[in-house]
CSV table of C-alpha atoms and ligand atoms in Angstrom, one decimal:
chain,number,residue,atom,x,y,z
A,86,MET,CA,24.0,-7.5,18.4
A,87,ASN,CA,24.2,-10.5,16.1
A,88,VAL,CA,20.8,-12.1,15.5
A,89,LEU,CA,19.7,-15.5,14.2
A,90,VAL,CA,16.2,-15.8,12.7
A,91,ILE,CA,14.9,-19.3,12.3
A,92,GLY,CA,12.7,-20.1,9.3
A,93,ASN,CA,12.7,-20.0,5.5
A,94,GLY,CA,9.8,-18.0,4.2
A,95,GLY,CA,8.4,-14.6,3.5
A,96,ARG,CA,7.7,-13.9,7.1
A,97,GLU,CA,11.4,-14.5,8.0
A,98,HIS,CA,12.6,-12.3,5.2
A,99,ALA,CA,10.2,-9.6,6.4
A,100,ILE,CA,11.5,-9.9,10.0
A,101,LEU,CA,15.1,-9.7,8.7
A,102,ILE,CA,14.4,-6.6,6.6
A,103,ALA,CA,12.9,-4.9,9.7
A,104,LEU,CA,15.9,-6.0,11.9
A,105,ARG,CA,18.4,-4.7,9.2
A,106,LYS,CA,17.0,-1.2,9.9
A,107,SER,CA,17.9,-1.5,13.6
A,108,LYS,CA,20.8,0.6,14.6
A,109,ARG,CA,21.9,-2.0,17.1
A,110,VAL,CA,21.9,-5.0,14.9
A,111,GLU,CA,25.3,-5.9,13.4
A,112,LYS,CA,25.2,-9.3,11.8
A,113,LEU,CA,22.1,-11.3,10.8
A,114,TYR,CA,21.8,-15.0,10.3
A,115,CYS,CA,18.9,-17.0,8.9
A,116,MET,CA,18.4,-20.8,9.3
A,117,LYS,CA,17.8,-22.0,6.5
A,118,GLY,CA,16.7,-18.9,4.7
A,119,ASN,CA,16.2,-18.3,0.9
A,120,ALA,CA,17.7,-16.2,-1.9
A,121,GLY,CA,16.3,-13.0,-0.4
A,122,THR,CA,17.5,-13.6,3.2
A,123,ALA,CA,21.0,-14.4,1.7
A,124,GLN,CA,21.2,-10.7,0.5
A,125,ILE,CA,21.0,-9.3,4.1
A,126,ALA,CA,21.9,-12.3,6.3
A,127,GLU,CA,24.2,-15.3,6.4
A,128,ASN,CA,22.1,-18.3,5.5
A,129,VAL,CA,22.8,-21.3,7.7
A,130,ASP,CA,22.1,-24.7,6.2
A,131,VAL,CA,20.9,-26.5,9.3
A,132,ASP,CA,17.4,-28.2,9.6
A,133,TYR,CA,15.7,-26.2,12.4
A,134,MET,CA,13.5,-29.2,13.4
A,135,ASN,CA,16.6,-31.1,14.4
A,136,ILE,CA,17.0,-29.6,17.9
A,137,SER,CA,20.5,-31.2,18.5
A,138,ALA,CA,21.8,-29.8,15.2
A,139,VAL,CA,20.5,-26.3,16.0
A,140,LYS,CA,22.1,-26.5,19.5
A,141,LYS,CA,25.3,-27.7,18.0
A,142,TYR,CA,25.4,-24.7,15.5
A,143,VAL,CA,24.5,-22.2,18.2
A,144,GLY,CA,27.0,-23.7,20.6
A,145,GLU,CA,29.7,-23.2,17.9
A,146,HIS,CA,28.7,-19.6,17.3
A,147,PRO,CA,28.9,-17.8,20.6
A,148,GLU,CA,28.8,-14.5,18.7
A,149,ILE,CA,25.0,-15.0,18.2
A,150,ASP,CA,23.4,-12.9,20.9
A,151,TYR,CA,19.7,-13.3,20.2
A,152,ILE,CA,17.5,-15.9,18.4
A,153,VAL,CA,14.1,-15.3,16.8
A,154,VAL,CA,12.1,-18.6,16.4
A,155,ALA,CA,9.5,-17.7,13.8
A,156,PRO,CA,7.6,-20.8,12.5
A,157,ASP,CA,5.1,-22.8,14.5
A,158,ASP,CA,6.6,-26.3,14.3
A,159,PRO,CA,10.0,-25.5,16.1
A,160,LEU,CA,8.1,-23.6,18.7
A,161,ALA,CA,5.7,-26.5,19.3
A,162,ILE,CA,8.6,-28.9,19.9
A,163,GLY,CA,10.2,-26.6,22.4
A,164,LEU,CA,13.2,-25.1,20.5
A,165,VAL,CA,13.0,-21.9,22.6
A,166,ASP,CA,13.2,-23.9,25.9
A,167,GLU,CA,16.3,-25.7,24.6
A,168,LEU,CA,18.0,-22.5,23.4
A,169,GLU,CA,17.2,-20.7,26.7
A,170,ALA,CA,18.6,-23.6,28.6
A,171,MET,CA,21.9,-22.8,26.7
A,172,GLY,CA,21.7,-19.3,28.1
A,173,LYS,CA,20.5,-17.7,24.8
A,174,ARG,CA,18.0,-14.9,24.7
A,175,CYS,CA,15.1,-15.6,22.4
A,176,PHE,CA,11.9,-14.2,20.9
A,177,GLY,CA,9.1,-16.8,20.8
A,178,PRO,CA,7.0,-18.7,23.3
A,179,ARG,CA,8.2,-21.8,25.2
A,180,LYS,CA,6.7,-25.1,24.4
A,181,ASN,CA,4.0,-25.0,27.2
A,182,ALA,CA,2.7,-21.7,25.7
A,183,ALA,CA,3.1,-22.6,22.0
A,184,ILE,CA,0.4,-25.2,22.6
A,185,ILE,CA,-2.2,-22.4,22.2
A,186,GLU,CA,-1.6,-23.0,18.4
A,187,ALA,CA,-0.3,-26.5,18.4
A,188,SER,CA,-3.5,-28.0,19.9
A,189,LYS,CA,-6.9,-26.6,19.0
A,190,ALA,CA,-8.5,-28.8,21.7
A,191,PHE,CA,-6.3,-26.9,24.2
A,192,SER,CA,-7.2,-23.5,22.9
A,193,LYS,CA,-11.0,-24.3,22.7
A,194,ASN,CA,-10.9,-25.6,26.3
A,195,LEU,CA,-9.0,-22.4,27.4
A,196,MET,CA,-11.6,-20.1,25.8
A,197,LYS,CA,-14.4,-22.1,27.3
A,198,LYS,CA,-12.9,-22.0,30.8
A,199,TYR,CA,-12.1,-18.3,30.7
A,200,ASN,CA,-15.2,-17.1,28.9
A,201,ILE,CA,-13.3,-15.8,25.8
A,202,PRO,CA,-15.8,-15.4,22.9
A,203,THR,CA,-15.4,-18.1,20.3
A,204,ALA,CA,-17.6,-20.5,18.2
A,205,GLU,CA,-19.4,-23.2,20.3
A,206,SER,CA,-17.7,-26.5,20.0
A,207,GLU,CA,-17.2,-30.0,21.2
A,208,ILE,CA,-14.1,-32.2,21.2
A,209,PHE,CA,-14.1,-35.9,20.2
A,210,SER,CA,-11.5,-38.6,20.0
A,211,ASP,CA,-14.2,-41.2,19.1
A,212,TYR,CA,-15.3,-41.4,15.5
A,213,ASP,CA,-18.8,-42.7,16.2
A,214,LYS,CA,-19.6,-40.1,18.8
A,215,ALA,CA,-18.3,-37.4,16.5
A,216,LEU,CA,-20.6,-38.7,13.7
A,217,GLN,CA,-23.6,-38.7,16.0
A,218,TYR,CA,-22.9,-35.1,17.1
A,219,ILE,CA,-22.6,-33.9,13.5
A,220,ARG,CA,-25.9,-35.6,12.6
A,221,ALA,CA,-27.6,-34.0,15.6
A,222,LYS,CA,-26.2,-30.5,14.8
A,223,GLY,CA,-26.6,-30.5,11.0
A,224,ALA,CA,-24.8,-28.2,8.5
A,225,PRO,CA,-23.2,-25.8,8.0
A,226,ILE,CA,-20.6,-27.1,10.5
A,227,VAL,CA,-16.8,-26.7,10.9
A,228,LEU,CA,-14.4,-29.6,11.5
A,229,LYS,CA,-10.9,-28.9,12.8
A,230,ALA,CA,-8.1,-31.5,13.2
A,231,ASP,CA,-6.6,-30.9,16.6
A,232,GLY,CA,-2.9,-30.7,15.7
A,233,LEU,CA,-0.7,-28.7,13.3
A,234,ALA,CA,-1.7,-29.4,9.7
A,235,LEU,CA,0.0,-26.6,7.6
A,236,GLY,CA,-3.1,-24.4,7.9
A,237,LYS,CA,-5.1,-27.1,6.0
A,238,GLY,CA,-6.7,-29.0,8.8
A,239,VAL,CA,-10.0,-27.0,8.9
A,240,LEU,CA,-13.0,-28.0,6.8
A,241,VAL,CA,-16.0,-25.6,6.6
A,242,CYS,CA,-18.8,-27.9,5.5
A,243,GLU,CA,-21.9,-26.6,3.7
A,244,ASP,CA,-23.9,-29.8,4.0
A,245,LEU,CA,-24.1,-32.9,6.0
A,246,LYS,CA,-22.6,-35.1,3.2
A,247,GLN,CA,-19.5,-33.0,3.1
A,248,ALA,CA,-19.3,-33.1,6.9
A,249,GLU,CA,-19.6,-36.9,7.1
A,250,GLU,CA,-16.9,-37.3,4.4
A,251,GLY,CA,-14.7,-34.7,6.1
A,252,LEU,CA,-14.9,-36.5,9.4
A,253,LYS,CA,-14.0,-39.8,7.7
A,254,GLU,CA,-11.0,-38.1,6.0
A,255,ILE,CA,-9.7,-36.6,9.2
A,256,MET,CA,-10.4,-39.3,11.8
A,257,LEU,CA,-10.3,-42.6,9.8
A,258,ASP,CA,-8.2,-41.9,6.7
A,259,LYS,CA,-5.9,-39.6,8.7
A,260,ALA,CA,-5.6,-37.1,5.9
A,261,PHE,CA,-3.6,-34.9,8.3
A,262,GLY,CA,-1.8,-37.7,10.1
A,263,ALA,CA,-1.9,-37.8,13.9
A,264,ALA,CA,-3.2,-34.2,13.9
A,265,GLY,CA,-6.6,-35.9,13.3
A,266,ASN,CA,-6.6,-38.3,16.3
A,267,VAL,CA,-8.7,-35.6,18.1
A,268,ILE,CA,-11.2,-33.4,16.3
A,269,VAL,CA,-12.9,-30.1,17.2
A,270,ILE,CA,-16.4,-29.7,15.8
A,271,GLU,CA,-17.8,-26.2,15.9
A,272,GLU,CA,-20.6,-24.0,14.9
A,273,CYS,CA,-20.2,-22.1,11.6
A,274,LEU,CA,-20.0,-18.4,12.5
A,275,LYS,CA,-22.1,-15.9,10.6
A,276,GLY,CA,-20.6,-12.5,9.7
A,277,LEU,CA,-22.3,-9.2,10.4
A,278,LYS,CA,-22.3,-8.2,6.8
A,279,TYR,CA,-20.6,-10.9,4.7
A,280,THR,CA,-20.9,-14.7,4.3
A,281,PRO,CA,-18.6,-16.3,5.3
A,282,GLY,CA,-18.0,-13.9,8.2
A,283,GLU,CA,-15.5,-11.1,7.9
A,284,GLU,CA,-12.1,-12.0,9.3
A,285,VAL,CA,-9.2,-9.9,10.6
A,286,SER,CA,-5.8,-10.9,11.9
A,287,VAL,CA,-4.6,-9.0,15.0
A,288,LEU,CA,-1.0,-9.8,16.0
A,289,ALA,CA,0.1,-8.6,19.5
A,290,PHE,CA,3.4,-8.4,21.3
A,291,THR,CA,3.2,-9.7,24.8
A,292,ASP,CA,5.6,-10.3,27.6
A,293,GLY,CA,3.0,-11.9,29.9
A,294,LYS,CA,2.4,-8.7,31.8
A,295,THR,CA,1.4,-6.4,29.0
A,296,ILE,CA,-0.2,-7.0,25.6
A,297,VAL,CA,0.2,-4.5,22.8
A,298,PRO,CA,-1.8,-5.0,19.5
A,299,MET,CA,0.0,-4.2,16.3
A,300,ILE,CA,-1.8,-2.6,13.3
A,301,THR,CA,-4.5,-4.9,11.8
A,302,SER,CA,-4.4,-6.9,8.6
A,303,CYS,CA,-6.5,-9.2,6.4
A,304,ASP,CA,-5.4,-12.3,4.6
A,305,HIS,CA,-6.7,-13.8,1.4
A,306,LYS,CA,-6.6,-17.6,2.0
A,307,ARG,CA,-8.2,-19.0,-1.1
A,308,VAL,CA,-6.1,-19.6,-4.2
A,309,TYR,CA,-8.2,-17.8,-6.8
A,310,ASP,CA,-9.9,-14.4,-7.2
A,311,GLY,CA,-13.3,-14.0,-5.5
A,312,ASP,CA,-12.2,-16.5,-2.8
A,313,LYS,CA,-12.6,-19.4,-5.1
A,314,GLY,CA,-10.5,-22.6,-5.0
A,315,LEU,CA,-8.6,-24.3,-2.3
A,316,ASN,CA,-7.2,-22.8,0.9
A,317,THR,CA,-3.5,-21.9,0.8
A,318,GLY,CA,-1.0,-20.5,3.3
A,319,GLY,CA,-2.2,-17.0,2.2
A,320,MET,CA,-2.2,-15.4,-1.3
A,321,GLY,CA,-1.9,-11.8,-0.2
A,322,THR,CA,-2.6,-9.4,2.7
A,323,PHE,CA,-3.4,-5.8,3.3
A,324,SER,CA,-3.3,-3.4,6.2
A,325,PRO,CA,-5.2,-1.9,7.9
A,326,CYS,CA,-8.5,-3.8,8.1
A,327,PRO,CA,-11.3,-1.6,6.6
A,328,PHE,CA,-14.0,-2.6,9.2
A,329,TRP,CA,-11.8,-2.0,12.2
A,330,SER,CA,-12.8,0.8,14.6
A,331,LYS,CA,-11.9,2.2,18.0
A,332,GLU,CA,-15.0,0.4,19.4
A,333,ILE,CA,-14.0,-3.0,18.0
A,334,GLU,CA,-10.4,-2.4,19.2
A,335,LYS,CA,-11.7,-1.9,22.8
A,336,GLU,CA,-14.0,-4.9,22.6
A,337,VAL,CA,-11.2,-7.1,21.4
A,338,TYR,CA,-8.7,-5.8,23.9
A,339,ASP,CA,-11.0,-6.1,26.9
A,340,LYS,CA,-12.8,-9.3,26.0
A,341,ILE,CA,-10.2,-11.3,24.1
A,342,MET,CA,-6.6,-10.0,24.4
A,343,LEU,CA,-6.2,-9.3,28.1
A,344,PRO,CA,-8.3,-12.3,29.1
A,345,THR,CA,-6.2,-14.6,26.9
A,346,MET,CA,-2.9,-13.3,28.4
A,347,HIS,CA,-4.3,-13.7,32.0
A,348,ALA,CA,-5.7,-17.1,31.2
A,349,MET,CA,-2.3,-18.4,30.0
A,350,ASN,CA,-0.7,-17.0,33.2
A,351,ALA,CA,-3.3,-18.6,35.3
A,352,GLU,CA,-2.6,-22.0,33.6
A,353,GLY,CA,1.1,-21.6,34.4
A,354,ARG,CA,1.8,-21.2,30.6
A,355,THR,CA,2.9,-17.5,30.4
A,356,PHE,CA,3.1,-16.6,26.7
A,357,LYS,CA,6.0,-14.3,25.6
A,358,GLY,CA,6.3,-13.5,22.0
A,359,CYS,CA,3.9,-12.6,19.2
A,360,LEU,CA,0.4,-13.9,19.9
A,361,TYR,CA,-1.8,-13.9,16.8
A,362,PHE,CA,-5.5,-13.6,17.1
A,363,GLY,CA,-7.5,-14.8,14.1
A,364,LEU,CA,-10.8,-13.0,14.6
A,365,MET,CA,-14.3,-12.9,13.0
A,366,ARG,CA,-16.8,-10.1,13.3
A,367,THR,CA,-20.1,-11.9,13.8
A,368,ASP,CA,-23.7,-11.0,14.4
A,369,LYS,CA,-22.9,-11.6,18.1
A,370,GLY,CA,-19.7,-9.5,18.3
A,371,MET,CA,-16.0,-10.3,17.8
A,372,LYS,CA,-15.0,-14.0,18.2
A,373,VAL,CA,-11.8,-15.9,18.1
A,374,ILE,CA,-11.4,-18.3,15.1
A,375,GLU,CA,-7.9,-19.4,16.0
A,376,TYR,CA,-4.8,-18.4,17.9
A,377,ASN,CA,-1.3,-18.7,16.4
A,378,SER,CA,1.8,-18.6,18.6
A,379,ARG,CA,3.9,-16.6,16.1
A,380,PHE,CA,3.9,-13.9,13.4
A,381,GLY,CA,1.5,-14.6,10.5
A,382,ASP,CA,2.7,-15.3,7.0
A,383,PRO,CA,1.9,-13.2,4.9
A,384,GLU,CA,0.5,-10.8,7.5
A,385,THR,CA,4.0,-9.9,8.7
A,386,GLN,CA,4.9,-8.7,5.3
A,387,VAL,CA,2.4,-5.8,5.5
A,388,ILE,CA,2.8,-5.1,9.3
A,389,LEU,CA,6.5,-4.8,9.9
A,390,PRO,CA,7.1,-2.2,7.0
A,391,MET,CA,4.7,0.1,8.9
A,392,LEU,CA,6.6,-0.2,12.3
A,393,LYS,CA,8.5,3.0,13.2
A,394,THR,CA,9.9,1.7,16.4
A,395,ASP,CA,13.2,-0.4,16.3
A,396,LEU,CA,12.0,-4.0,16.1
A,397,MET,CA,15.1,-5.1,18.1
A,398,ASP,CA,14.0,-2.8,20.9
A,399,VAL,CA,10.6,-4.4,20.9
A,400,PHE,CA,11.9,-8.0,20.9
A,401,GLU,CA,14.2,-7.3,23.8
A,402,ALA,CA,11.5,-5.5,25.8
A,403,VAL,CA,9.4,-8.7,25.4
A,404,THR,CA,12.3,-10.9,26.5
A,405,ASP,CA,13.1,-8.7,29.5
A,406,GLU,CA,9.4,-8.3,30.4
A,407,ARG,CA,9.5,-4.5,30.2
A,408,LEU,CA,7.1,-4.1,27.3
A,409,ALA,CA,5.1,-1.6,29.4
A,410,ASP,CA,8.0,0.8,29.3
A,411,ILE,CA,8.4,1.2,25.6
A,412,LYS,CA,6.2,3.0,23.0
A,413,ILE,CA,5.5,1.2,19.8
A,414,GLU,CA,4.7,3.5,16.9
A,415,TRP,CA,3.3,2.9,13.5
A,416,GLU,CA,3.2,4.8,10.2
A,417,GLU,CA,0.0,6.2,8.9
A,418,GLY,CA,-1.3,4.8,5.6
A,419,ALA,CA,-1.7,1.3,4.1
A,420,CYS,CA,0.4,-1.6,2.9
A,421,VAL,CA,-0.4,-4.4,0.4
A,422,CYS,CA,1.4,-7.7,-0.2
A,423,VAL,CA,0.6,-9.6,-3.4
A,424,VAL,CA,1.9,-13.2,-3.3
A,425,LEU,CA,3.3,-14.6,-6.5
A,426,ALA,CA,3.0,-18.4,-6.5
A,427,SER,CA,4.1,-21.4,-8.6
A,428,GLY,CA,1.6,-22.7,-11.1
A,429,GLY,CA,-0.4,-25.6,-9.5
A,430,TYR,CA,0.0,-24.3,-5.9
A,431,PRO,CA,-1.4,-25.3,-3.4
A,432,LEU,CA,-1.3,-28.8,-5.0
A,433,GLY,CA,1.7,-30.1,-7.0
A,434,TYR,CA,4.0,-27.5,-8.6
A,435,ALA,CA,7.4,-27.4,-10.3
A,436,LYS,CA,10.5,-26.0,-8.7
A,437,GLY,CA,13.6,-24.6,-10.3
A,438,LYS,CA,11.9,-22.2,-12.8
A,439,GLU,CA,14.1,-19.2,-13.6
A,440,ILE,CA,12.7,-15.9,-12.2
A,441,THR,CA,13.3,-12.6,-14.1
A,442,ILE,CA,12.9,-9.4,-12.3
A,443,GLY,CA,12.7,-6.1,-14.2
A,444,ASN,CA,11.5,-2.8,-13.0
A,445,THR,CA,9.6,-3.3,-9.8
A,446,GLY,CA,9.0,0.4,-9.0
A,447,GLU,CA,8.4,1.3,-5.4
A,448,ALA,CA,7.7,-2.2,-4.2
A,449,VAL,CA,9.9,-4.3,-1.9
A,450,LEU,CA,10.3,-8.0,-2.9
A,451,VAL,CA,10.0,-10.3,0.0
A,452,HIS,CA,11.3,-13.7,-0.8
A,453,ALA,CA,9.6,-17.0,0.2
A,454,GLY,CA,10.3,-20.0,-2.0
A,455,THR,CA,13.4,-18.8,-3.9
A,456,ALA,CA,16.9,-20.1,-4.3
A,457,VAL,CA,20.0,-19.3,-6.4
A,458,LYS,CA,21.1,-22.2,-8.7
A,459,ASP,CA,24.1,-21.8,-11.0
A,460,GLY,CA,24.0,-18.1,-10.4
A,461,ARG,CA,20.4,-17.8,-11.4
A,462,LEU,CA,17.4,-16.9,-9.3
A,463,VAL,CA,14.9,-19.8,-9.4
A,464,THR,CA,11.6,-20.8,-7.8
A,465,ASN,CA,11.9,-23.2,-4.8
A,466,GLY,CA,8.5,-23.5,-3.3
A,467,GLY,CA,4.7,-22.9,-3.6
A,468,ARG,CA,4.6,-19.3,-2.5
A,469,VAL,CA,7.6,-17.7,-4.2
A,470,LEU,CA,7.6,-13.9,-3.8
A,471,GLY,CA,5.6,-11.3,-1.9
A,472,VAL,CA,5.4,-7.9,-3.7
A,473,VAL,CA,4.9,-5.3,-0.9
A,474,ALA,CA,4.0,-1.7,-1.5
A,475,LYS,CA,3.0,1.1,0.9
A,476,GLY,CA,0.6,3.9,0.0
A,477,LYS,CA,-1.7,6.6,1.5
A,478,THR,CA,-4.7,4.3,1.1
A,479,ILE,CA,-5.1,0.6,0.4
A,480,GLU,CA,-6.1,1.5,-3.2
A,481,ASP,CA,-2.9,3.5,-3.6
A,482,ALA,CA,-0.7,0.7,-2.2
A,483,ARG,CA,-2.6,-1.9,-4.3
A,484,LYS,CA,-1.9,0.0,-7.5
A,485,LYS,CA,1.8,0.3,-6.8
A,486,ALA,CA,2.1,-3.4,-5.8
A,487,TYR,CA,0.3,-4.6,-9.0
A,488,LYS,CA,2.4,-2.2,-11.2
A,489,SER,CA,5.5,-3.9,-9.8
A,490,VAL,CA,4.1,-7.4,-10.4
A,491,GLU,CA,4.2,-6.6,-14.2
A,492,GLY,CA,8.0,-6.6,-13.9
A,493,ILE,CA,8.3,-10.1,-12.6
A,494,HIS,CA,8.0,-13.4,-14.6
A,495,TRP,CA,8.6,-17.1,-14.6
A,496,GLU,CA,6.9,-20.0,-16.3
A,497,GLY,CA,3.6,-20.8,-14.6
A,498,MET,CA,3.6,-17.8,-12.2
A,499,GLN,CA,0.1,-17.3,-10.7
A,500,TYR,CA,-1.4,-14.6,-8.4
A,501,ARG,CA,-4.7,-13.1,-7.4
A,502,THR,CA,-5.7,-9.8,-8.9
A,503,ASP,CA,-8.1,-8.8,-6.1
A,504,ILE,CA,-5.8,-8.5,-3.1
A,505,GLY,CA,-7.0,-5.5,-1.0
A,506,LEU,CA,-10.5,-5.4,-2.4
A,507,LYS,CA,-12.2,-7.2,0.5
A,508,TYR,CA,-14.5,-5.5,3.0
A,509,ARG,CA,-14.3,-2.2,1.1
A,510,LYS,CA,-17.7,-1.0,2.4
A,511,GLY,CA,-16.7,-1.6,6.0
B,67,AMP,P1,-8.2,-21.7,10.9
B,67,AMP,O1,-7.1,-22.6,10.3
B,67,AMP,O2,-8.7,-22.1,12.2
B,67,AMP,O3,-7.8,-20.3,10.7
B,67,AMP,O4,-9.5,-21.8,9.9
B,67,AMP,C1,-9.3,-21.7,8.5
B,67,AMP,C2,-10.5,-20.8,8.0
B,67,AMP,O5,-11.7,-21.5,8.2
B,67,AMP,C3,-10.7,-19.5,8.7
B,67,AMP,O6,-9.8,-18.5,8.2
B,67,AMP,C4,-12.1,-19.3,8.5
B,67,AMP,O7,-12.3,-18.7,7.2
B,67,AMP,C5,-12.8,-20.6,8.5
B,67,AMP,N1,-13.4,-20.9,9.8
B,67,AMP,C6,-12.7,-21.5,10.8
B,67,AMP,N2,-13.6,-21.6,11.9
B,67,AMP,C7,-14.8,-21.2,11.5
B,67,AMP,C8,-16.1,-21.1,12.1
B,67,AMP,N3,-16.3,-21.5,13.3
B,67,AMP,N4,-17.1,-20.5,11.4
B,67,AMP,C9,-16.9,-20.1,10.1
B,67,AMP,N5,-15.7,-20.2,9.5
B,67,AMP,C10,-14.6,-20.7,10.1
B,68,LIG,N1,-1.7,-16.2,7.3
B,68,LIG,C1,-2.2,-17.1,8.3
B,68,LIG,C2,-1.1,-17.7,9.1
B,68,LIG,O1,0.0,-17.3,9.2
B,68,LIG,O2,-1.5,-18.6,9.9
């Protein structure tokens, strides 16, 4: 099979690395890709948000048998629907199901209607009513812009002043553009052991009939050690989640995963693809913080290396709605991904810095914002490389990953030194 993966980042490189291992995959393509994907796939220089340009390219390349749409924005505008209409087989939800991530108002209403545990919330399109509500509820309180905002449209406000300023930013100043026309205001969840509450990402394959959770992982969203600084797209991940247990798994499967799959079917929005559950363990049980309609980044970088089953077999089983017939197996042990970012990220940063890579030991380098310029490897984004290592335990994998980081340099490179240290006491 010849497979096209749509997207540019670390997640897409990780998907391509997993597909490269498949016995059935011949040629790989990546639109647009980066310097890492170019090593194992043919990079295609087409803007994937330009649906007619994507269709033109796919139409001219009938040898492409299967297309994986990985990022949220092309899913939200219905790229899968368009490609399927051309007779292509795809991995990723259609537009009417991708809304589970693309609209927080939709997902909150879905959870309310089908009794899926989540933070209590109200939805507003009127600024004055939203302000009244915030004043009545008091802080801490969480504000969420309705639409897609590069993972930055959520404000966890410690006091009322912050909340009032945040509301103005989102609804009046339109800091996140049209994503802030509608706002979700919700209670701030308390963790069972930690403040803020302890979070876990559980990704699941689903074909609308069956839902199969993958191994668990945890993300480090803040830019600096000790969860200080601004939120980012993710500064590192590790798998498995230390506080996960058989009991929690059952609770999540019975009360969250299956009900979500059934709810989407009941709404006429069957979800096929990877459904990502951002969960929090609270003093009142496991609750949904957010849904994503796709693989997480950088969660994918620590999940797929542990997959023993051929990823292409899993993708096709989802497409053909026979997920119940296959067994998905995972390696024992742990995996850690340390993200190396450009200086200044998540705010302004320079591009085009030359990257030198020496001895990186046992780690695998997953490329995100990299490019080749005049024959040299250079930075080309905020998150540049993921250094991924496996081990018997998280500590073991962590040591290997950080050892490899020592071999990599560019001017201004920054990273967290505490990836994998969260939730160590369960
Ligand atoms: P989201 O983009 O929805 O994942 O939210 C970003 C981050 O905000 C999450 O990873 C949590 O750390 C935090 N957060 C979101 N909703 C809540 C909530 N209701 N209570 C506490 N923290 C939250
Ligand atoms: N790592 C969080 C996300 O992919 O949304």
